[in-house]
CSV table of C-alpha atoms in Angstrom, one decimal:
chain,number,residue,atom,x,y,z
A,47,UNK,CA,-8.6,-40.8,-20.2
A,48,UNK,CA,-5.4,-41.7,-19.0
A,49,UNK,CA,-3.7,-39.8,-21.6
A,50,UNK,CA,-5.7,-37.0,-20.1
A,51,UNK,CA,-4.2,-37.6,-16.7
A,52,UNK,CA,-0.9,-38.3,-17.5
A,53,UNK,CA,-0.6,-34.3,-19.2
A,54,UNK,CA,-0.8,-32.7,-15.5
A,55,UNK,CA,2.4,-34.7,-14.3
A,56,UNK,CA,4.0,-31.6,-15.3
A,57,UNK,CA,7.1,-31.0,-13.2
A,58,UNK,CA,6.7,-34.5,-11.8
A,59,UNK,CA,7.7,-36.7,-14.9
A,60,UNK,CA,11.2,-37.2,-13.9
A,61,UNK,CA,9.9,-38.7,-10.5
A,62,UNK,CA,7.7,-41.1,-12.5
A,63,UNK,CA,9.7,-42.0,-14.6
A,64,UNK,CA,12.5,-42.8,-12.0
A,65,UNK,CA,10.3,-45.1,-9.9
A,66,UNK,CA,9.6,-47.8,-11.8
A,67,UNK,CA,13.1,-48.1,-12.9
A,68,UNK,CA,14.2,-48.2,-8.9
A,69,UNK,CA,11.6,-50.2,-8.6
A,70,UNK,CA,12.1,-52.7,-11.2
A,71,UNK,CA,15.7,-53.2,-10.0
A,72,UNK,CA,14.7,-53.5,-6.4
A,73,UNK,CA,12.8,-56.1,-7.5
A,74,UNK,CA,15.8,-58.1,-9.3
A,75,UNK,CA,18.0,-57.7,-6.2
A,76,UNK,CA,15.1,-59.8,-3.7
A,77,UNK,CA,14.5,-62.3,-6.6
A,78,UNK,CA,19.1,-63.1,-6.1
A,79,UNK,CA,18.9,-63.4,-2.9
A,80,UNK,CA,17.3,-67.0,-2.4
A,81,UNK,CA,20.0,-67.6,-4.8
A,82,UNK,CA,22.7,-66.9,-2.8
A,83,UNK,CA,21.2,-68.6,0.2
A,84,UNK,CA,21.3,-71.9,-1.8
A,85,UNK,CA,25.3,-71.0,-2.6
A,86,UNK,CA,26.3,-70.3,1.2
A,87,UNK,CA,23.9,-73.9,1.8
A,88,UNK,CA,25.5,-76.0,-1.0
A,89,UNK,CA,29.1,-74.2,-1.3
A,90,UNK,CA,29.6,-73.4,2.4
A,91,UNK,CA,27.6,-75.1,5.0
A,92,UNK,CA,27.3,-78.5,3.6
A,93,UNK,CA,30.9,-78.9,2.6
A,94,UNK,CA,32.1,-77.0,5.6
A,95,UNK,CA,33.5,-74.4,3.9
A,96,UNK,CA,33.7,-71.0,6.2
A,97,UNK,CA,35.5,-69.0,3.5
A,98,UNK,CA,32.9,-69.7,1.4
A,99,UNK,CA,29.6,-68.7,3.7
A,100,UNK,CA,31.9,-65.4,4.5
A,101,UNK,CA,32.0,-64.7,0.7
A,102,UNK,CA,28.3,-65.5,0.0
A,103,UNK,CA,27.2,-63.8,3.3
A,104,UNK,CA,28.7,-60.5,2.3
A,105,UNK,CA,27.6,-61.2,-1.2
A,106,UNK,CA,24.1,-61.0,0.6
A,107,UNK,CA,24.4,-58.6,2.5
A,108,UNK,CA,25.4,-55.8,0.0
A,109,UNK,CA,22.7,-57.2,-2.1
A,110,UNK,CA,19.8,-56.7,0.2
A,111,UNK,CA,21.1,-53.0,1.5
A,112,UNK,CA,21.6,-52.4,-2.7
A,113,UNK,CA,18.0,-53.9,-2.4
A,114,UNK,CA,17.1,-51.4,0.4
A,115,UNK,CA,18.1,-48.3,-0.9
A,116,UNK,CA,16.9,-48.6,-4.3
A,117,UNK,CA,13.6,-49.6,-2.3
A,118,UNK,CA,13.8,-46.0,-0.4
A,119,UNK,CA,14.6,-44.1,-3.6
A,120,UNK,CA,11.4,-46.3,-5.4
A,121,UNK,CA,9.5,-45.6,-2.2
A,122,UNK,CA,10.6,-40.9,-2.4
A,123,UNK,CA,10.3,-40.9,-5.9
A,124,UNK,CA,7.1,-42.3,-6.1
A,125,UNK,CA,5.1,-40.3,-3.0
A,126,UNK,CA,6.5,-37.0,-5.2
A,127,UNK,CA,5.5,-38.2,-8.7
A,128,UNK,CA,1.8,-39.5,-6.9
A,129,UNK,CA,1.3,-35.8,-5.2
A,130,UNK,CA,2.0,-34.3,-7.5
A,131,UNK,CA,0.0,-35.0,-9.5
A,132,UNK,CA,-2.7,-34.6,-7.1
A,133,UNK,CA,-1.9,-31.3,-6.4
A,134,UNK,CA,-1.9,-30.6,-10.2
A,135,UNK,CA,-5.1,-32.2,-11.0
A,136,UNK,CA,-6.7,-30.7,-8.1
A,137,UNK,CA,-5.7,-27.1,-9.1
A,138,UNK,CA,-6.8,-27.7,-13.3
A,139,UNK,CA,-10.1,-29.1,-11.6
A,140,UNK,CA,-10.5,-25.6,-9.4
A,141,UNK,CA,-9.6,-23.2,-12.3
A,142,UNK,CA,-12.0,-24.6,-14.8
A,143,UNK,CA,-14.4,-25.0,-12.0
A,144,UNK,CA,-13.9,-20.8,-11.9
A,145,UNK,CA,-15.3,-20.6,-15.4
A,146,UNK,CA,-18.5,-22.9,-14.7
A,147,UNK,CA,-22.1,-21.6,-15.3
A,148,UNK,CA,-24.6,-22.1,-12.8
A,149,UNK,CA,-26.4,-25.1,-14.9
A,150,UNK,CA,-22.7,-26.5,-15.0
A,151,UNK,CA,-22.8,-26.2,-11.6
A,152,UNK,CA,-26.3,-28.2,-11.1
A,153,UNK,CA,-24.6,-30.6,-13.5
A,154,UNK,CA,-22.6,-32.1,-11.2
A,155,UNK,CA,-23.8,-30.6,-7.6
A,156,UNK,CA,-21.5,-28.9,-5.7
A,157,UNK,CA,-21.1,-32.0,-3.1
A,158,UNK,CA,-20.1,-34.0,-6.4
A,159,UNK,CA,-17.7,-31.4,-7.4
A,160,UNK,CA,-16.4,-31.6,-3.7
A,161,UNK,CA,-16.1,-35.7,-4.0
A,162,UNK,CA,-14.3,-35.2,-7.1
A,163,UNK,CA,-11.3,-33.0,-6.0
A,164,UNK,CA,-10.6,-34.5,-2.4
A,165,UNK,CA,-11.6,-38.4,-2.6
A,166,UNK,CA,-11.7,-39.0,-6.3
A,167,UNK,CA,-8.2,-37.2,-6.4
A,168,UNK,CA,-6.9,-39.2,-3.3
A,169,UNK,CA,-8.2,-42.5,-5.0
A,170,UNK,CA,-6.6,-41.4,-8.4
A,171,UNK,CA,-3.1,-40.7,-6.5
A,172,UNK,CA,-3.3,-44.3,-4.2
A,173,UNK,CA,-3.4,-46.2,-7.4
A,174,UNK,CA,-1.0,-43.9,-9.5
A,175,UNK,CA,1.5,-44.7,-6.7
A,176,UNK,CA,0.5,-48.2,-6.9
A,177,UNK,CA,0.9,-48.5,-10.3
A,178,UNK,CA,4.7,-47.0,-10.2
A,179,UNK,CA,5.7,-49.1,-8.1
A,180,UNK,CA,3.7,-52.5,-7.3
A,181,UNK,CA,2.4,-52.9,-11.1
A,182,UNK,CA,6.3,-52.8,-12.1
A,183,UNK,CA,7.9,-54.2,-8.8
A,184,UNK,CA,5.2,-57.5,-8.9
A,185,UNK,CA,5.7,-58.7,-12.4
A,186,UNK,CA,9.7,-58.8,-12.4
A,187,UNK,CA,9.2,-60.3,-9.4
A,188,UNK,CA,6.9,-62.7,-11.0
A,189,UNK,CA,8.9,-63.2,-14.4
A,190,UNK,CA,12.6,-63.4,-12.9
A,191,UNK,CA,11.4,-65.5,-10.0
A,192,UNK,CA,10.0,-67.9,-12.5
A,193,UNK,CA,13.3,-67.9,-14.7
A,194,UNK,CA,15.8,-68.9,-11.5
A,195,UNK,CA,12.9,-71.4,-10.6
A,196,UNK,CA,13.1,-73.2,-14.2
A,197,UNK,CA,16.6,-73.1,-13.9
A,198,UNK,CA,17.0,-74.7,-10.7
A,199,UNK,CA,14.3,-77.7,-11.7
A,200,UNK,CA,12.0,-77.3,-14.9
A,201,UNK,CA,9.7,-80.2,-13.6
A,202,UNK,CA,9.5,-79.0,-10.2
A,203,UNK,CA,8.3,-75.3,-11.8
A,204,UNK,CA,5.2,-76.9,-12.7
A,205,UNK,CA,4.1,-76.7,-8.5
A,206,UNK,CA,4.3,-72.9,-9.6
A,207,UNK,CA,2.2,-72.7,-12.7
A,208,UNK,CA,-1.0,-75.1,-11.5
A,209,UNK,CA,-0.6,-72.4,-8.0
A,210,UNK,CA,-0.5,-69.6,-10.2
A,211,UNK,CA,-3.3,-70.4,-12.3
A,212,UNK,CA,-5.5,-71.5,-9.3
A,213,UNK,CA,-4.7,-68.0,-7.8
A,214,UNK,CA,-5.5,-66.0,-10.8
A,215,UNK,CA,-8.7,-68.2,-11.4
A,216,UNK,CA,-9.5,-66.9,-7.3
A,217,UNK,CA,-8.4,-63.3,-7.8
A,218,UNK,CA,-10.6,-62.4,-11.2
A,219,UNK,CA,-13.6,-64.2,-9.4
A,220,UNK,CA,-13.3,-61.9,-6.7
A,221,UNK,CA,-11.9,-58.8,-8.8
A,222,UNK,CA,-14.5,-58.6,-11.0
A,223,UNK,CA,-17.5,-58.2,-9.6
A,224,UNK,CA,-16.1,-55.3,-7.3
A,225,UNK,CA,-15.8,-52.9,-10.0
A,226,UNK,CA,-19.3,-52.4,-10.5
A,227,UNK,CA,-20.0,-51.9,-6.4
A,228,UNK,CA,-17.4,-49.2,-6.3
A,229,UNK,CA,-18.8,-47.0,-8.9
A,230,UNK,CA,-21.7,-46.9,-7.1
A,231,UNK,CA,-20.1,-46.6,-3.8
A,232,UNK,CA,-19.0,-43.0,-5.1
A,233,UNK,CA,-22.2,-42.1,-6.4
A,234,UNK,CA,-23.2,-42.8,-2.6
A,235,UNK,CA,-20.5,-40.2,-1.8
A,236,UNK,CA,-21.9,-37.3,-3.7
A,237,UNK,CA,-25.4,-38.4,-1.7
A,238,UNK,CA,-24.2,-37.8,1.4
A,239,UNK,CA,-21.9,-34.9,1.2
A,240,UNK,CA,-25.1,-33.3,-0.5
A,241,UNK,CA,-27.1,-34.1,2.4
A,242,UNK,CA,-24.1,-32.5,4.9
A,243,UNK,CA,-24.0,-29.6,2.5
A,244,UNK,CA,-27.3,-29.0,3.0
A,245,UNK,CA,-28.1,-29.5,6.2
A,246,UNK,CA,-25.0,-26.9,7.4
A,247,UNK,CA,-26.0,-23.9,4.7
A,248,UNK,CA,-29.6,-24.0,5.7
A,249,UNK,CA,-29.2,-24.8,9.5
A,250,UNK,CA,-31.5,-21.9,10.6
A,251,UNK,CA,-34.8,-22.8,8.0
A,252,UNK,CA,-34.2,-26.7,9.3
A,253,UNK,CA,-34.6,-25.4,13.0
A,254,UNK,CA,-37.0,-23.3,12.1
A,255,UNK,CA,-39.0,-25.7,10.7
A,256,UNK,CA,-38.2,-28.3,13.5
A,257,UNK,CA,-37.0,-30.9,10.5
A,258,UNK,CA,-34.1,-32.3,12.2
A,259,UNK,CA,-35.6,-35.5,12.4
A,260,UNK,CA,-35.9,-35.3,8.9
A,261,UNK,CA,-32.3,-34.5,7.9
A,262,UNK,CA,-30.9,-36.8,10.8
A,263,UNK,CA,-32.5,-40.1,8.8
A,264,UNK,CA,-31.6,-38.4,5.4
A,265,UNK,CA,-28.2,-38.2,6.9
A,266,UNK,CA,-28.1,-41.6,8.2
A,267,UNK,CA,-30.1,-43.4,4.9
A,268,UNK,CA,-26.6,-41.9,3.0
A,269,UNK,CA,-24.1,-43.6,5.5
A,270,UNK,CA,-26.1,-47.1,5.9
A,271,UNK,CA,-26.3,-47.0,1.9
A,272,UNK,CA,-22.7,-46.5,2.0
A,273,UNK,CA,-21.4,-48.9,4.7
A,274,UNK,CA,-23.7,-51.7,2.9
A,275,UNK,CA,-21.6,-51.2,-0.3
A,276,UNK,CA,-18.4,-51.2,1.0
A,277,UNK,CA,-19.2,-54.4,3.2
A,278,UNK,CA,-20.1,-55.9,-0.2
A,279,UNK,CA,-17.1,-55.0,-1.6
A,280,UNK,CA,-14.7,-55.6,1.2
A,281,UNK,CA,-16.6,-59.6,2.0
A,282,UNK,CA,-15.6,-60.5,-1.7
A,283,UNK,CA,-11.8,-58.9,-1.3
A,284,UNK,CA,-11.5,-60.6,2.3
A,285,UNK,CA,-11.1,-63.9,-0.2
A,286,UNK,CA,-7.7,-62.7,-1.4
A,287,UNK,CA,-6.1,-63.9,1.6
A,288,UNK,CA,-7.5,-67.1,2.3
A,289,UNK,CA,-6.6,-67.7,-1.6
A,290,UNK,CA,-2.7,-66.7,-0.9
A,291,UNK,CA,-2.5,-69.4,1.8
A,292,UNK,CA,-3.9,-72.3,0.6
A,293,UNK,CA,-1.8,-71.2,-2.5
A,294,UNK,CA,1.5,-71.0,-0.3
A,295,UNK,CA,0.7,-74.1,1.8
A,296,UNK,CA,0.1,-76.4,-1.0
A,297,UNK,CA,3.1,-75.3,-2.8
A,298,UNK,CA,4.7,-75.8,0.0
A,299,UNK,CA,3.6,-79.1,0.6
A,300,UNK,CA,4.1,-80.3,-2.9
A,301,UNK,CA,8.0,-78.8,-3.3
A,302,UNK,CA,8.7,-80.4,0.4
A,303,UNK,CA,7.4,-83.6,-1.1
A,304,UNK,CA,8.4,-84.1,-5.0
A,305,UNK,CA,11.7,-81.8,-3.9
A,306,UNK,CA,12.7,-84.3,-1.3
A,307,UNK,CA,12.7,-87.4,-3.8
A,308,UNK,CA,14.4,-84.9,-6.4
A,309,UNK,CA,17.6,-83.9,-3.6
A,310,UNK,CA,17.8,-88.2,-3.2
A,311,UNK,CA,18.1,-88.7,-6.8
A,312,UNK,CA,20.6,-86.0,-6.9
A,313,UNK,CA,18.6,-84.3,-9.9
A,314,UNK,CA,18.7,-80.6,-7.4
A,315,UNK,CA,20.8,-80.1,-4.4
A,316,UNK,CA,19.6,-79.2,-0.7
A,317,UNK,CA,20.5,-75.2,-1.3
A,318,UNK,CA,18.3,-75.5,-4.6
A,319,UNK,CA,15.5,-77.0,-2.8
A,320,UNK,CA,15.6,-74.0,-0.1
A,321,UNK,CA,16.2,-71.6,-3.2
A,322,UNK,CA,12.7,-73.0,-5.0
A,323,UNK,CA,10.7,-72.3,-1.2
A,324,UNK,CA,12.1,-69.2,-1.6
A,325,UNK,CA,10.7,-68.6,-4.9
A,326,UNK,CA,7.1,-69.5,-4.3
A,327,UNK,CA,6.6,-66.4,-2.0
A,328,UNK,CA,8.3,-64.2,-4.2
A,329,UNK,CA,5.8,-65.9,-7.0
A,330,UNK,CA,2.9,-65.7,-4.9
A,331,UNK,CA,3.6,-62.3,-3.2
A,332,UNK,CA,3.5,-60.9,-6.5
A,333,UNK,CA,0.4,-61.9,-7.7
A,334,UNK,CA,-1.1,-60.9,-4.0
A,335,UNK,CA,0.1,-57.7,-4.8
A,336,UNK,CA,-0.9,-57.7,-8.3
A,337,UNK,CA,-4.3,-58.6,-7.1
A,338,UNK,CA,-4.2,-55.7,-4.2
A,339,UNK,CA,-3.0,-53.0,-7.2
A,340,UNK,CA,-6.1,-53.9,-9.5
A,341,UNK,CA,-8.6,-53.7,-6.8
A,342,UNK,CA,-7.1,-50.1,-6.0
A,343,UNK,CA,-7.2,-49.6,-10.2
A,344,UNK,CA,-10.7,-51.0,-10.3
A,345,UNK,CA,-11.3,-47.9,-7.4
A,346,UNK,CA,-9.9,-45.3,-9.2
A,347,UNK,CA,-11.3,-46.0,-12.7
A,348,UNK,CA,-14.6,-44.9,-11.3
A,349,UNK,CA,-12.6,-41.6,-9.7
A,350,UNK,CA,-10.6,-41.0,-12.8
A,351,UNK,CA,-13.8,-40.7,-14.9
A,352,UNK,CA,-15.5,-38.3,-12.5
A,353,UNK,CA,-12.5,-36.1,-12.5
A,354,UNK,CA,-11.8,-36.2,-16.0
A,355,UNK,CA,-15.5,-35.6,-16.9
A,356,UNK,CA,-14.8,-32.0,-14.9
A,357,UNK,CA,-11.8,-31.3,-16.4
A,358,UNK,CA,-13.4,-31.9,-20.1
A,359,UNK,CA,-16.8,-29.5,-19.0
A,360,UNK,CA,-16.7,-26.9,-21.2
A,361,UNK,CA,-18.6,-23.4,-19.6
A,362,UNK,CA,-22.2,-22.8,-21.2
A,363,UNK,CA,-21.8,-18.9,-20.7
A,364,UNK,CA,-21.0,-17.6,-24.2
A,365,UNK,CA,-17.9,-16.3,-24.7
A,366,UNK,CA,-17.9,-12.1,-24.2
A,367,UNK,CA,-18.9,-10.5,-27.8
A,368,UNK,CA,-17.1,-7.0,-27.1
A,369,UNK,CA,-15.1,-7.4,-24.2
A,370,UNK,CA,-13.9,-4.2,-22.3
A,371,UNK,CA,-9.5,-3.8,-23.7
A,372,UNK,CA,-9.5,-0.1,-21.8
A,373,UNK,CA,-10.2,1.5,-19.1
A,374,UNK,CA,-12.7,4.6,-20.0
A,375,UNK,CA,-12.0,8.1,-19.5
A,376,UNK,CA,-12.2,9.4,-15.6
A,377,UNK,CA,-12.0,6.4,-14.3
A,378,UNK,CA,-9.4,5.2,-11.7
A,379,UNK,CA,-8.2,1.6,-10.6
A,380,UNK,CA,-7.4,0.7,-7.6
A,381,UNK,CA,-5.4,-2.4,-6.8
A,382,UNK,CA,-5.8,-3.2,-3.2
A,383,UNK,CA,-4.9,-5.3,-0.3
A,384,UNK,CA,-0.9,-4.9,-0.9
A,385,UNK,CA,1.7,-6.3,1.4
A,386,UNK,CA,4.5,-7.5,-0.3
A,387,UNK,CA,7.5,-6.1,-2.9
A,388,UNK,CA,6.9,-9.0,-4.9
A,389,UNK,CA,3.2,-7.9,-4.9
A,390,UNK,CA,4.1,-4.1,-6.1
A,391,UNK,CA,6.2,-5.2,-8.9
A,392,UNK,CA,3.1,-7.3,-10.5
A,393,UNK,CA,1.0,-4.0,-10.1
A,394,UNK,CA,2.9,-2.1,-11.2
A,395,UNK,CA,4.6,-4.0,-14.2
A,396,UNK,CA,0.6,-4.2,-15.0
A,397,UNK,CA,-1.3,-1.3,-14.6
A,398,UNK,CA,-1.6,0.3,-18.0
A,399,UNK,CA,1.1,4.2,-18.1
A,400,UNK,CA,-1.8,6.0,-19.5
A,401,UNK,CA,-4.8,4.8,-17.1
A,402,UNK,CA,-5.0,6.4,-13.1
A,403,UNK,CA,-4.7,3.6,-11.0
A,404,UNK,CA,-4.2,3.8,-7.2
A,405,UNK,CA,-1.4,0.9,-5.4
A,406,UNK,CA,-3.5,0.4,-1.9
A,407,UNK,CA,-0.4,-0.2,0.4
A,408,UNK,CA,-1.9,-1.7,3.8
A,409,UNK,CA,1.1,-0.3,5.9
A,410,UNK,CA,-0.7,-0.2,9.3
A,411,UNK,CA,-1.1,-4.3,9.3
A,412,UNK,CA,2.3,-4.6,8.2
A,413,UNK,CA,3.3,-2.9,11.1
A,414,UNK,CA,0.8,-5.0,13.0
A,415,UNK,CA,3.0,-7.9,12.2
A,416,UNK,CA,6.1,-6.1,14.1
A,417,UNK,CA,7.4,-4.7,11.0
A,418,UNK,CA,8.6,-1.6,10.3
A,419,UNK,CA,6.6,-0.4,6.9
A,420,UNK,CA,8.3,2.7,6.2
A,421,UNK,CA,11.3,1.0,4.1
A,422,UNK,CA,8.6,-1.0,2.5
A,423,UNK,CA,6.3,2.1,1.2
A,424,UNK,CA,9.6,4.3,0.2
A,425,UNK,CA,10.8,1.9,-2.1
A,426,UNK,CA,7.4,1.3,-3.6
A,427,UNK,CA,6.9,4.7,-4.2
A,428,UNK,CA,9.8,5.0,-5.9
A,429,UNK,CA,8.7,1.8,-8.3
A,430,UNK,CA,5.7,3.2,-8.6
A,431,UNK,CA,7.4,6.3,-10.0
A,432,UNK,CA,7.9,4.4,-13.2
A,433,UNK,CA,4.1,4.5,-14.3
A,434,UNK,CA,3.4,8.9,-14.2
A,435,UNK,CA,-0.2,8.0,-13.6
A,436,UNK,CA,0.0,5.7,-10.7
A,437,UNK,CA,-0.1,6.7,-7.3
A,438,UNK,CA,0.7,5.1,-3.9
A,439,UNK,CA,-2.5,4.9,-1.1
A,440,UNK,CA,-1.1,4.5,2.8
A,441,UNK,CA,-4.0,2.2,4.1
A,442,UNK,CA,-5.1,0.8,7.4
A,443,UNK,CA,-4.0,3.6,9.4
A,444,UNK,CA,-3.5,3.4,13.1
A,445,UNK,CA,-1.8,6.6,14.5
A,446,UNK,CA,-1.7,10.1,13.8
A,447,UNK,CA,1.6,10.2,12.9
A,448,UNK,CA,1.0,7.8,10.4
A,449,UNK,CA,-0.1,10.9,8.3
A,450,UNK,CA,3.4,12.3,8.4
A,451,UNK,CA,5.0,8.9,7.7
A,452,UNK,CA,2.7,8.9,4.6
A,453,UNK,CA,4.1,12.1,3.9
A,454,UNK,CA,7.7,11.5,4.0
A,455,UNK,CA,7.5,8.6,2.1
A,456,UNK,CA,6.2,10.1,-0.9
A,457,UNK,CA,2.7,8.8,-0.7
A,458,UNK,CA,0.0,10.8,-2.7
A,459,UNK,CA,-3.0,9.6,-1.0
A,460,UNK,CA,-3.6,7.9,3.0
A,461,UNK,CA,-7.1,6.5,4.3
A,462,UNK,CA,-7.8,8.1,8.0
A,463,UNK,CA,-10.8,6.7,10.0
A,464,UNK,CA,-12.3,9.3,11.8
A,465,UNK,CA,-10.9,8.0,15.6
A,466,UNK,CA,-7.8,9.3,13.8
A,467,UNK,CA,-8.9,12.7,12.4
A,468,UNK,CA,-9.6,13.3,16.2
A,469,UNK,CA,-6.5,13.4,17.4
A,470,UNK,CA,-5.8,16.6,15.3
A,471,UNK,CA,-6.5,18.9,17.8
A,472,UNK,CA,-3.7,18.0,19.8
A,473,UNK,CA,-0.9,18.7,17.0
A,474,UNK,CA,1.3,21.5,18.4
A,475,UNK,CA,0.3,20.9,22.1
A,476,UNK,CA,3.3,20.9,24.5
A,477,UNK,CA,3.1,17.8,26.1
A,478,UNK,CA,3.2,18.5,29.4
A,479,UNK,CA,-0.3,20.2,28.8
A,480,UNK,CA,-1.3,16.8,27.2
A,481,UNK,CA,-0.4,14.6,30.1
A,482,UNK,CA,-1.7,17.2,32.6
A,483,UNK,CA,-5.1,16.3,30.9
A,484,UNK,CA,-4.5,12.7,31.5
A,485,UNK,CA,-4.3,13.4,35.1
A,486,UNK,CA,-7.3,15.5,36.1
């Protein structure tokens, strides 16, 4: 499945792969800086040494702006890599969509196919984003922040690890049984787009049977069923928090006290003690954030099936058994609705030399857009040219003297309402005579 996903990154992959590695060294820079703190406390302030807090001070500051910029490029790299692949996934979801049968269609519903390409999508980009940058940024946090800890104090680390593993014990009792509410939460989804879906394409036979009542508690069954399993979900996550702080707090307490009997034995300094509080919210932090980027991963799992399973639908209609190569004999095609160069070129580059076809130039709304179309039909004319059996059609016509225009351009054929066919009484009228009729 994720292999699956992964394959529509397409023009993206450079922007995946450049977050994490922003990311990860983002991360390094945060997990010096309580470092550095302790060497301005130790090396500067305590032995009164201004040279010394100047050096470390500008030591941290070009470490946190490194910090900061490598955190933008993390944060641009990863909003591309995440769209696009939304955008991609969305448009391979549409075109096989196009080849669906009607029973693939009831398959699924067309509410469910909806769900799938807008919120499934959304989900699957959320957690892709997440996963570029949190799931990297959150365990070099973790893993460095551990390292500079053990070497500060090895026995002090130990606050650290029974905090960690009372966290994790709170964070997988909470995790865990979300990830079977939310894949019925989207299965909810499908329910009530269906019931919108409905209620809006057959608006006139639910009047007309005066069954709005009906629909209205249909409608509002789907949203109550909804809100009850996100309230679910979202009263087990609201743990997470309560968990952090007790976490923090009793780390806290527990470095303030063992750490103050370790700085009057001399076994750590006072800048080490301030480097290790440091290092419990980077520790901590990066489990909260661990936790947050599973929760949105346990989300999308359910989303990433449901898109996948469209992607993987294979059409039931049979594939054709003698499928039309030619055009047969007397028959014309017309290519229609033409407004651009770039448009003229394609038809024209395929429309087969031997077979009549007709390029349908629509030159009056062009010039309904304040455009001259005259240079615009010429020159397709003249590409046209290139295939002997193709011909140019002025459509949309407006004035009389559009027929002319048609004519000096070199078009073979022009559409005339009748409104226009009209007017041709008054070619060769002086016009005096004309606006003499306008006045009496």
């Amino acid at each position: 499945m994720i292999k699956k996903l992964v394959s529509h990154l397409g023009e993206y992959k450079r922007a995946a792969i450049l977050t994490p590695l922003f990311s990860a060294l983002e991360a390094i820079m945060d997990v010096l800086l309580p470092t550095i703190m302790a060497f301005i406390i130790d090396q500067g302030i305590e032995k009164g040494d201004m040279n010394a807090i100047i050096k470390y001070g500008l030591l941290t500051f070009l470490v946190a702006a490194l910090a900061l910029l490598l955190g933008v490029l993390a944060g641009k790299f990863a909003a591309e890599a995440s769209t696009g692949l939304a955008g991609n996934l969305r448009d391979a979801m549409y075109e096989n969509i196009q080849h669906y049968s009607f029973s693939n269609i009831d398959k699924y519903s067309t509410a469910g196919l909806v769900t799938r390409m807008t919120t499934d999508v959304t989900n699957v980009q959320n957690a892709f984003q997440m996963i570029e940058r949190m799931c990297v940024r959150a365990p070099v946090h973790l893993v460095f922040a551990l390292i500079m800890a053990s070497a500060i104090s090895g026995s002090l680390t130990m606050v650290f690890v029974v905090a960690i593993l009372f966290l994790v014990a709170v964070l997988a009792s909470i995790m865990i049984p979300t990830f079977g509410i939310f894949d019925r939460v989207f299965k909810n989804y499908d329910n009530l787009n269906a019931s919108v879906q409905e209620n809006i394409s057959a608006i006139r036979v639910v009047k007309s049977f005066v069954r709005e009542h009906f629909e209205n508690e249909k409608y509002t069954n789907a949203c109550e069923s909804l809100y009850k399993q996100f309230v679910r979900a979202e009263s087990r996550l609201s743990f997470n928090n309560p968990a952090m702080l007790v976490s923090v707090y009793g780390c806290n307490l527990a470095l303030s006290w063992f750490g103050a009997h370790y700085v009057l034995n001399g076994s750590i300094t006072t800048g080490q003690l301030n480097a290790l509080f440091g290092y419990i919210m980077n520790i901590l932090m990066a489990l909260m954030m661990l936790s947050m980027a599973f929760v949105m991963i346990s989300m999308s799992a359910a989303s990433a099936r449901r898109i996948v399973e469209v992607l993987d639908e294979t059409t039931d209609l049979p594939a054709p058994k003698a499928p039309v190569d030619t055009v047969a004999d007397g028959i014309k095609v017309n290519v229609t609705t033409i407004f651009t160069p770039a448009q003229v070129d394609e038809m024209v580059e395929a429309v087969d030399a031997e077979t009549p076809s007709i390029i349908s130039l629509f030159a009056g709304r062009i010039a309904d857009t304040g455009v001259d179309p005259i240079p615009f039909m010429t020159e397709s004319v003249k590409k046209a040219a290139a295939k002997p059996n193709c011909e140019v059609l002025w459509a949309s016509t407006r004035e009389l003297i559009n027929i002319y225009q048609a004519e000096g351009c070199g078009c073979q054929i022009i559409t005339v309402p009748n409104s226009i066919l009209a007017k041709r009484k008054n070619i060769g009228r002086d016009p005096y005579e004309v606006s003499l009729d306008n006045v009496r």
